[in-house]
mmCIF file of C-alpha atoms in Angstrom:
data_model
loop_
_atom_site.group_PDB
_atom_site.id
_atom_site.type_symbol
_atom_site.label_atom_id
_atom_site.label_comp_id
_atom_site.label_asym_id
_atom_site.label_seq_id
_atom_site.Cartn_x
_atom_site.Cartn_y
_atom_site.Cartn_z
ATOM 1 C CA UNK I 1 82.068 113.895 67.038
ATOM 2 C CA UNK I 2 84.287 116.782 66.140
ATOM 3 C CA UNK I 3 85.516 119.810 68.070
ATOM 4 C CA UNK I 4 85.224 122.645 65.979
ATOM 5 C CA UNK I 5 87.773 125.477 67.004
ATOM 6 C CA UNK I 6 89.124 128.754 65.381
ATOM 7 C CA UNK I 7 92.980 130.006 65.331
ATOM 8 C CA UNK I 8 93.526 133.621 64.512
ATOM 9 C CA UNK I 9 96.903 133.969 62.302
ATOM 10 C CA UNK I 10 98.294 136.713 60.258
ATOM 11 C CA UNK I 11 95.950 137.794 58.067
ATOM 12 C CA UNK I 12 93.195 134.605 58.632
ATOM 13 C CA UNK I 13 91.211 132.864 60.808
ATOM 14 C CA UNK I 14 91.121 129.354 60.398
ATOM 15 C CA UNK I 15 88.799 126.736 61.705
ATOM 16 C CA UNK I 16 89.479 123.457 62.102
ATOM 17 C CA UNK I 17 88.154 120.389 63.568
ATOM 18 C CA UNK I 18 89.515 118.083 66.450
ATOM 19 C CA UNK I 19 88.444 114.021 66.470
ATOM 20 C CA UNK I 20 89.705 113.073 69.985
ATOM 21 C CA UNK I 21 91.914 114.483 72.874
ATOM 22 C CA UNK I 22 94.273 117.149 72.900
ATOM 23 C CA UNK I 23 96.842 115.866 73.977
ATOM 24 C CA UNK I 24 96.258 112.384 72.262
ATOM 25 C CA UNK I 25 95.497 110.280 75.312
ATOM 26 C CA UNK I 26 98.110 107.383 74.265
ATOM 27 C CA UNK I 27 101.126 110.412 73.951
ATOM 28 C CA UNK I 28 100.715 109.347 70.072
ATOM 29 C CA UNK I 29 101.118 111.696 67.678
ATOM 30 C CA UNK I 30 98.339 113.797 65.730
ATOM 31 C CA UNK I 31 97.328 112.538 62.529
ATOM 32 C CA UNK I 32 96.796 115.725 60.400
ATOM 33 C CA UNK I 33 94.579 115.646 57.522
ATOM 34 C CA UNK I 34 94.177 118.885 54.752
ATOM 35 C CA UNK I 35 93.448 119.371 50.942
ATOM 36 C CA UNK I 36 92.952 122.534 48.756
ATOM 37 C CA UNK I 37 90.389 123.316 47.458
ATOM 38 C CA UNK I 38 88.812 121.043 49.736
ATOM 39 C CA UNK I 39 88.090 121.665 53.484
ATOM 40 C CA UNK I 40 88.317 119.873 56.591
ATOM 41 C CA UNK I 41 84.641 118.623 55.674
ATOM 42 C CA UNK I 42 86.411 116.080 52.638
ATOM 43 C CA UNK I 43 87.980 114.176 55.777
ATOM 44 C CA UNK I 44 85.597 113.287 57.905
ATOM 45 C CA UNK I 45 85.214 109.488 56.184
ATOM 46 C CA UNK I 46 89.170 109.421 56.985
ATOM 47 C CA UNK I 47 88.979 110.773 60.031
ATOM 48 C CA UNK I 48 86.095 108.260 61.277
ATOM 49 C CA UNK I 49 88.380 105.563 60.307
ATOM 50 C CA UNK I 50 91.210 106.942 62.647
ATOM 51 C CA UNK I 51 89.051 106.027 66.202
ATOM 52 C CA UNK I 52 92.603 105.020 67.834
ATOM 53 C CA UNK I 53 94.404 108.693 67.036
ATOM 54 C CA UNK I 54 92.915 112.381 67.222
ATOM 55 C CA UNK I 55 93.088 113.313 64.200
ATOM 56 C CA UNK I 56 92.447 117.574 63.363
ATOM 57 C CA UNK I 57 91.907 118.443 59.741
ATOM 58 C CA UNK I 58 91.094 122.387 58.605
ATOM 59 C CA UNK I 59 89.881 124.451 56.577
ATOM 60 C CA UNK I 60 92.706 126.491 54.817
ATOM 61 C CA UNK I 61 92.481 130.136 54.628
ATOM 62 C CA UNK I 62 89.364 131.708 52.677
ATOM 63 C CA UNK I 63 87.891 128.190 51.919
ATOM 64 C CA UNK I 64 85.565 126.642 54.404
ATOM 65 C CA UNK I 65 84.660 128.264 57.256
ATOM 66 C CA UNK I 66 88.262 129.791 57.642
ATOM 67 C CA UNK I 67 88.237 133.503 56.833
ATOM 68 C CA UNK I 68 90.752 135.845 55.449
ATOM 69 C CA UNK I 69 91.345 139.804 55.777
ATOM 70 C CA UNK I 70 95.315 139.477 53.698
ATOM 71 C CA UNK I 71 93.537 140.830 50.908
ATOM 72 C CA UNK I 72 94.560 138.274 48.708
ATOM 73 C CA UNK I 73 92.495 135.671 46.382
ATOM 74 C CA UNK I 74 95.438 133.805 45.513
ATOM 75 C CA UNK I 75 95.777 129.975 47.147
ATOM 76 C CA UNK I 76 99.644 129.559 47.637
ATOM 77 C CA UNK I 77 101.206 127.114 49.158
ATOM 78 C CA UNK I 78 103.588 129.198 50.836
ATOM 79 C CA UNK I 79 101.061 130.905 52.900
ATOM 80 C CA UNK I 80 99.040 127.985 53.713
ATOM 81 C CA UNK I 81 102.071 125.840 55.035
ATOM 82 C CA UNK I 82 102.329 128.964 57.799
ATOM 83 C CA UNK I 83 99.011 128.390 58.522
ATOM 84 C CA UNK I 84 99.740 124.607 59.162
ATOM 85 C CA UNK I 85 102.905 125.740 60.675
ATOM 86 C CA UNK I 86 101.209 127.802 63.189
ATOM 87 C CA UNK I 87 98.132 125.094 63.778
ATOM 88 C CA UNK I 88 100.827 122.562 64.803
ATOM 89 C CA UNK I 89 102.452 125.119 67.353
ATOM 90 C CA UNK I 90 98.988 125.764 68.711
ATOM 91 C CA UNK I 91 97.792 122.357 68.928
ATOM 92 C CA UNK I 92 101.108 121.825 71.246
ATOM 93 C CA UNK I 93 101.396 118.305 70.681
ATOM 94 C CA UNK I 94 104.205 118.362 67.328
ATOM 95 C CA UNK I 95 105.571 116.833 65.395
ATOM 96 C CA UNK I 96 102.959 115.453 63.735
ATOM 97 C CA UNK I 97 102.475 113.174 61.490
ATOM 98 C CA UNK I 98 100.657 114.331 57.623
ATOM 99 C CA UNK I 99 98.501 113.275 54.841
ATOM 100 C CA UNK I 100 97.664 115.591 52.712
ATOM 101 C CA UNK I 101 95.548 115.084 49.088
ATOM 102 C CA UNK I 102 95.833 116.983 45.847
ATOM 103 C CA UNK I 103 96.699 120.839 46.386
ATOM 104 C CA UNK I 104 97.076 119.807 49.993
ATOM 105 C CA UNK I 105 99.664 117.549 48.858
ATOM 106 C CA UNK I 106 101.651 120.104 47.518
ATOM 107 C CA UNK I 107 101.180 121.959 50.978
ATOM 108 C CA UNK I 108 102.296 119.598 52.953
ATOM 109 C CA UNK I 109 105.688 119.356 50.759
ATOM 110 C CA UNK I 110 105.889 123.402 51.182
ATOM 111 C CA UNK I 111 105.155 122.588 55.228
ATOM 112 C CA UNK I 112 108.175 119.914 55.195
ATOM 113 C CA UNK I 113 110.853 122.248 53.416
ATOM 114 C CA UNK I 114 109.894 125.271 55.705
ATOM 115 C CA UNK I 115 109.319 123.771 59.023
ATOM 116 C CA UNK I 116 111.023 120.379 58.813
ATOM 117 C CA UNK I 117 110.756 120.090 62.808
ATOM 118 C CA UNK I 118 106.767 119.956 62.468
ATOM 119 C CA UNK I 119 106.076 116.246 60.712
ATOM 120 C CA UNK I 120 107.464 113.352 61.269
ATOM 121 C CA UNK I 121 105.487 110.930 58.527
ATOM 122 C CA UNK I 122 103.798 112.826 55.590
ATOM 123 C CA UNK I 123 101.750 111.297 53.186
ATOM 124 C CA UNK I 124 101.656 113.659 49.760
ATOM 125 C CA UNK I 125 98.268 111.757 47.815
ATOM 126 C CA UNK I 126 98.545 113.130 44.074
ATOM 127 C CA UNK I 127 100.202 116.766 44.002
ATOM 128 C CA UNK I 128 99.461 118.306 40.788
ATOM 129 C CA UNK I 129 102.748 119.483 40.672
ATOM 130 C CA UNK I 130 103.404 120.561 36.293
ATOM 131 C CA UNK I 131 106.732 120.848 36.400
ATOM 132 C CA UNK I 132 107.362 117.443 37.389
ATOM 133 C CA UNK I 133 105.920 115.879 33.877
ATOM 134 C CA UNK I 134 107.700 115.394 30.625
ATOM 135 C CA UNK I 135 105.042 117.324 28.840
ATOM 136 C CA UNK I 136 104.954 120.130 31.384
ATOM 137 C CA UNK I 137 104.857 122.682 28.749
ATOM 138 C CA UNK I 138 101.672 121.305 27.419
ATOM 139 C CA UNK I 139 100.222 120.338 31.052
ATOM 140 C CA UNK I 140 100.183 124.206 31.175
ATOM 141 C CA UNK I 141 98.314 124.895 28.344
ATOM 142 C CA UNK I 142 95.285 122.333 28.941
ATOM 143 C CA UNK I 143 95.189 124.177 32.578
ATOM 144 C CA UNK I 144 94.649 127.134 30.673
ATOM 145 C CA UNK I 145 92.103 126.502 28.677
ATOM 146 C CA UNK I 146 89.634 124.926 31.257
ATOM 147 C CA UNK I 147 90.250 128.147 33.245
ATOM 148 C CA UNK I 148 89.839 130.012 29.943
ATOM 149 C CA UNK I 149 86.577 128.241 29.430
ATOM 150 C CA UNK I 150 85.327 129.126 33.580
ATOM 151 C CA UNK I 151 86.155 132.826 32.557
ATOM 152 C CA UNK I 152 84.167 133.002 29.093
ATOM 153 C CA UNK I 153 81.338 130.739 30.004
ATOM 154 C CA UNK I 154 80.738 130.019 33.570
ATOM 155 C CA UNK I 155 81.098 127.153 35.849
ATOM 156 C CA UNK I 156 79.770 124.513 34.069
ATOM 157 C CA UNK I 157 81.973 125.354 30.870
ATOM 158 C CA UNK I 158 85.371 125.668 33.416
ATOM 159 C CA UNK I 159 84.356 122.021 34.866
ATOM 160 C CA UNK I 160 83.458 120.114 32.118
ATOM 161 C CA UNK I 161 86.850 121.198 31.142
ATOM 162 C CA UNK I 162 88.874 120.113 34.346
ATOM 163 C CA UNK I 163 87.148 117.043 34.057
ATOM 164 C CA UNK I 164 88.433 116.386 30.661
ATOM 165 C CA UNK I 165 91.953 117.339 31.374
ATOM 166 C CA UNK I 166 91.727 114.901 34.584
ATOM 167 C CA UNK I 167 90.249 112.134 32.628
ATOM 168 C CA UNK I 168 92.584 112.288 29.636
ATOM 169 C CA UNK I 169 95.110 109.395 30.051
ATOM 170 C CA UNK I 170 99.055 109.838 29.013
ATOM 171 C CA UNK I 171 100.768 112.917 28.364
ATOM 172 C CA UNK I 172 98.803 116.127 26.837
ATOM 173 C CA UNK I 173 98.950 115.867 22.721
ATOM 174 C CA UNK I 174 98.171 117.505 19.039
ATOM 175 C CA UNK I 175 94.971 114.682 19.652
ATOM 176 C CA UNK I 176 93.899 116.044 23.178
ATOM 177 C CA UNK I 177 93.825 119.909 21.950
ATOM 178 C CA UNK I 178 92.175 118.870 18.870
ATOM 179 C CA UNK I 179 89.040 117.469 21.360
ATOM 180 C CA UNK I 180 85.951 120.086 20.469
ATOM 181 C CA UNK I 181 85.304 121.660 24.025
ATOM 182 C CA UNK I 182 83.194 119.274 26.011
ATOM 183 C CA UNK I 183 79.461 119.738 26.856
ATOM 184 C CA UNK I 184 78.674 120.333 30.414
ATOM 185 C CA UNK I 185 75.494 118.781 30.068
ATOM 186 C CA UNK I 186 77.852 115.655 29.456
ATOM 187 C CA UNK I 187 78.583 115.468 33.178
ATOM 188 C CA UNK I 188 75.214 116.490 34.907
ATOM 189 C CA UNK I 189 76.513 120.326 34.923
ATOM 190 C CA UNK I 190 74.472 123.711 34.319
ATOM 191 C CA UNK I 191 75.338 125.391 30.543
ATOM 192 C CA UNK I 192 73.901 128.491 31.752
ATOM 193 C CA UNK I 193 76.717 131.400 33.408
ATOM 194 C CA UNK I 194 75.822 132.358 37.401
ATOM 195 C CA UNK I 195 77.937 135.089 36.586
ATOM 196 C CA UNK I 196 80.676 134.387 39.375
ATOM 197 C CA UNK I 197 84.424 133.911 38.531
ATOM 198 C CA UNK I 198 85.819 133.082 42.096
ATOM 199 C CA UNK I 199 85.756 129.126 41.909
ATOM 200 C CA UNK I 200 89.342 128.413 44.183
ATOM 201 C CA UNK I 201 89.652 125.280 41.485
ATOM 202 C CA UNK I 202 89.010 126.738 38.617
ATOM 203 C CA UNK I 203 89.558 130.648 38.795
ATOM 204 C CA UNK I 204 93.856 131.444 38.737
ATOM 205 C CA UNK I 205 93.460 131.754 42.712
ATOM 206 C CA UNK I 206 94.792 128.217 42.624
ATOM 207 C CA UNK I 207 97.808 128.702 40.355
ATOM 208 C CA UNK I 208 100.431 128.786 42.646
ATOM 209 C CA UNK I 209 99.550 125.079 43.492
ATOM 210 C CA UNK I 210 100.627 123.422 39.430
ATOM 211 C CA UNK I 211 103.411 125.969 39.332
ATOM 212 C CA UNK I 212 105.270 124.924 42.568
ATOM 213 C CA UNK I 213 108.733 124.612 42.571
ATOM 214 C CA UNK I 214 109.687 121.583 44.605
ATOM 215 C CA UNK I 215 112.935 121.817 46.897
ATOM 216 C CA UNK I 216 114.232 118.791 45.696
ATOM 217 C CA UNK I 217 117.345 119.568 48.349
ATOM 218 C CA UNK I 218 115.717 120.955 51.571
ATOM 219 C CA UNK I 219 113.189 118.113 51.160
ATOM 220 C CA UNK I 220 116.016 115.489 51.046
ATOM 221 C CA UNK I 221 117.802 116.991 53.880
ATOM 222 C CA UNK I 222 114.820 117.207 55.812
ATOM 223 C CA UNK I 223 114.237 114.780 58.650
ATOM 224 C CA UNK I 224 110.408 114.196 57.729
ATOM 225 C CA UNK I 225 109.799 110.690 55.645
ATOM 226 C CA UNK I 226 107.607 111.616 52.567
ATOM 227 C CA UNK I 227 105.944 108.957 51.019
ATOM 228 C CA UNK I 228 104.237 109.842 47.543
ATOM 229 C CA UNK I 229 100.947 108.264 46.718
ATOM 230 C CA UNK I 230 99.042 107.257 43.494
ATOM 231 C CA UNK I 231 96.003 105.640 43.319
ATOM 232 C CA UNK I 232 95.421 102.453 41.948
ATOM 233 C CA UNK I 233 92.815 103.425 39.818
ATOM 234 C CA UNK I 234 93.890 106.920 38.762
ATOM 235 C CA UNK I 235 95.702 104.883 35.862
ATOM 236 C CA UNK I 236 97.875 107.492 33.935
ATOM 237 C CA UNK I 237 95.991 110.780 34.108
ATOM 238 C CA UNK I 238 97.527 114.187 34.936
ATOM 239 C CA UNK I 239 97.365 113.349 38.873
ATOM 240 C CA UNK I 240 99.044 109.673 38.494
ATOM 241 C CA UNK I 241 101.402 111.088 36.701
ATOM 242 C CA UNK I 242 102.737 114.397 38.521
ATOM 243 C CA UNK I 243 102.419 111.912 41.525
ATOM 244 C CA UNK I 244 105.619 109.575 39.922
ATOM 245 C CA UNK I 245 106.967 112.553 38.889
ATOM 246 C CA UNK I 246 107.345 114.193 42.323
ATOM 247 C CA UNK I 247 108.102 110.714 43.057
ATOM 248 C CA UNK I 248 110.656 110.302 41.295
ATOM 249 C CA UNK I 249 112.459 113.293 41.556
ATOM 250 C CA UNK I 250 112.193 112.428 45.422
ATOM 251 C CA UNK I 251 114.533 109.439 43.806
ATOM 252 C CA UNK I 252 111.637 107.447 45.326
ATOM 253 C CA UNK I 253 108.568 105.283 43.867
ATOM 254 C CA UNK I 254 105.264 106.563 44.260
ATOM 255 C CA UNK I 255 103.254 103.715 46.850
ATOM 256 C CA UNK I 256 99.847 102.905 45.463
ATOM 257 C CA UNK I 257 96.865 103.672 47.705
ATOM 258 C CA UNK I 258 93.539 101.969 47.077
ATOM 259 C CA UNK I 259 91.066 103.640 44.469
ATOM 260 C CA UNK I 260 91.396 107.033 42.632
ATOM 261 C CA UNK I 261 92.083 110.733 43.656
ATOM 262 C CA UNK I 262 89.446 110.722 45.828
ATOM 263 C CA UNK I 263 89.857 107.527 46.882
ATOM 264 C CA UNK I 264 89.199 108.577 50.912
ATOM 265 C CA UNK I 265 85.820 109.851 50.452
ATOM 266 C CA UNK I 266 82.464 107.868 51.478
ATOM 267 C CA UNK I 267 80.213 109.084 48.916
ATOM 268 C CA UNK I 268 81.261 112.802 48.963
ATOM 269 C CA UNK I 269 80.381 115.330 46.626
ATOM 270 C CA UNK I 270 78.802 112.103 43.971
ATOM 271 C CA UNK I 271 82.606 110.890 44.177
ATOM 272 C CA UNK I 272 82.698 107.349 46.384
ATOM 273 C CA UNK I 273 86.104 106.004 47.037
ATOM 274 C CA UNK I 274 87.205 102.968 49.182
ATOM 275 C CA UNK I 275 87.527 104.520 52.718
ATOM 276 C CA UNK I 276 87.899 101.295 54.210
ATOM 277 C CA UNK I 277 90.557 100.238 52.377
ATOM 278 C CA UNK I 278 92.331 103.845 51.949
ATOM 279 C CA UNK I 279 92.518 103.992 55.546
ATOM 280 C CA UNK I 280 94.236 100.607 55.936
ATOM 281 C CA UNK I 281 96.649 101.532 53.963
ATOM 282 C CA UNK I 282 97.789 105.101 54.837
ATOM 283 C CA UNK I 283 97.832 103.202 58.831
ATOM 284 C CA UNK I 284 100.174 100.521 56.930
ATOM 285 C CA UNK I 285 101.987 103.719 55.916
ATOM 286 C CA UNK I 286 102.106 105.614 58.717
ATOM 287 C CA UNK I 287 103.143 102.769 61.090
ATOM 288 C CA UNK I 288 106.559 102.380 58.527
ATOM 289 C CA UNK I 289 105.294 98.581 57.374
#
């Protein structure tokens, strides 16, 4: 069972959740676990796996439970690797060591270049980093027009969209922009408009996270180990691939995890992974094997 706590920072207040003792009771290190968009709430299948280490995971600003008064919408990376920065400094216990999935991913690599000190292991699963891809120009474009879609249509129209883009494998062509728009009803989803634009994955709150500028330097120079993961089964859609591309400008190969991008979930959200197996392999990870 979880310990659910808050930590007031500039501008936030974020909750997150504790899975053991504070200090770990072996003088280990604290396994922390974070996404974006998802919350801490993603991890718990993870974390259950974990019964050795405490493990914390959170709920980044605005999302969740956590609360913001910045004034801001936007989701960047920047300000949520302070908010990890100043979680580790309150937990007491850093370094730590990281694994962090999709837009979390790319946090943790903003967390490593800004606060080097804080992780010692960190496990980037699948940053959807644009830049990183050959056909970055045209990665761009396909972003746009599911978030186009979310803005004239509604939710359903915005995620049928994002689902297409993630599903499409290889680079971004003439043939995947020909595609008519795809039909919500397709994928279970509502055609009718709720009215609300402020989806974090689908609205431009999110932005910041595709168009991050890795520190290919400062993250070389840095004393953390990052280890870049693809799933097995993500194949070579827009997540497999900015995964070897961050990879590889890391001048590293990406190390394949079990399953797909949500390969650590237990049924989640309609989206069951291999926890069993994911977890055996970020410990193979983690322990430098």
């Amino acid at each position: 069972m979880a310990e659910t706590k808050v930590l007031p920072v500039d501008g936030a207040e974020i909750a997150y959740d504790v899975y053991g003792p504070l200090p770990p009771a072996d003088g280990g290190r604290v396994l922390l676990m974070f996404g974006q968009p998802m919350d801490a709430s993603g991890f718990r299948a993870l974390a259950a796996r974990f019964p050795d280490r405490t493990v914390v995971a959170y709920d980044p600003r605005g999302l969740g439970r956590s609360t913001r008064s910045d004034g801001r919408t936007d989701n960047t990376p920047q300000t949520q690797a302070e908010d990890l920065h100043a979680l580790i400094t309150a937990l007491g216990t850093g370094p730590v060591d990281a694994f962090g999935s999709s837009g979390g991913a790319v946090t943790g690599l903003q967390l490593v270049t800004a606060h080097p000190e804080d992780v010692v292991t960190f496990v980037a699963h699948e940053p959807p980093i644009n830049n990183v891809l050959p056909d970055a120009a045209a990665a761009d474009r396909a972003s746009r027009g599911f978030r186009e879609a979310y803005q004239a249509k509604g939710w359903g129209h915005g995620m049928a969209g994002f689902m297409a883009l993630g599903s499409w494998q290889g680079e971004f062509t003439d043939e995947y922009f020909a595609q008519p728009a795809p039909d919500p009803a397709m994928f279970g989803m509502p055609t009718e408009d709720d009215g609300s634009r402020d989806d974090p994955l689908l609205s431009d709150s999110s932005l910041a996270v595709i168009d991050y500028q890795l520190d290919v330097d400062a993250l070389a120079a840095a004393p953390t180990r990052v280890v870049v993961a693809v799933g097995e089964e993500t194949g070579d859609t827009y997540t497999a691939r900015t995964a070897r591309g961050t990879a590889k400008a890391l001048g590293q190969e990406a190390t394949v995890f079990p399953s797909h991008h949500g390969g650590f979930l237990d049924g989640e959200f309609g989206w069951p992974g291999k926890p069993d197996e994911f977890a055996a392999k970020l410990r193979e990870v983690l322990d430098g094997a």
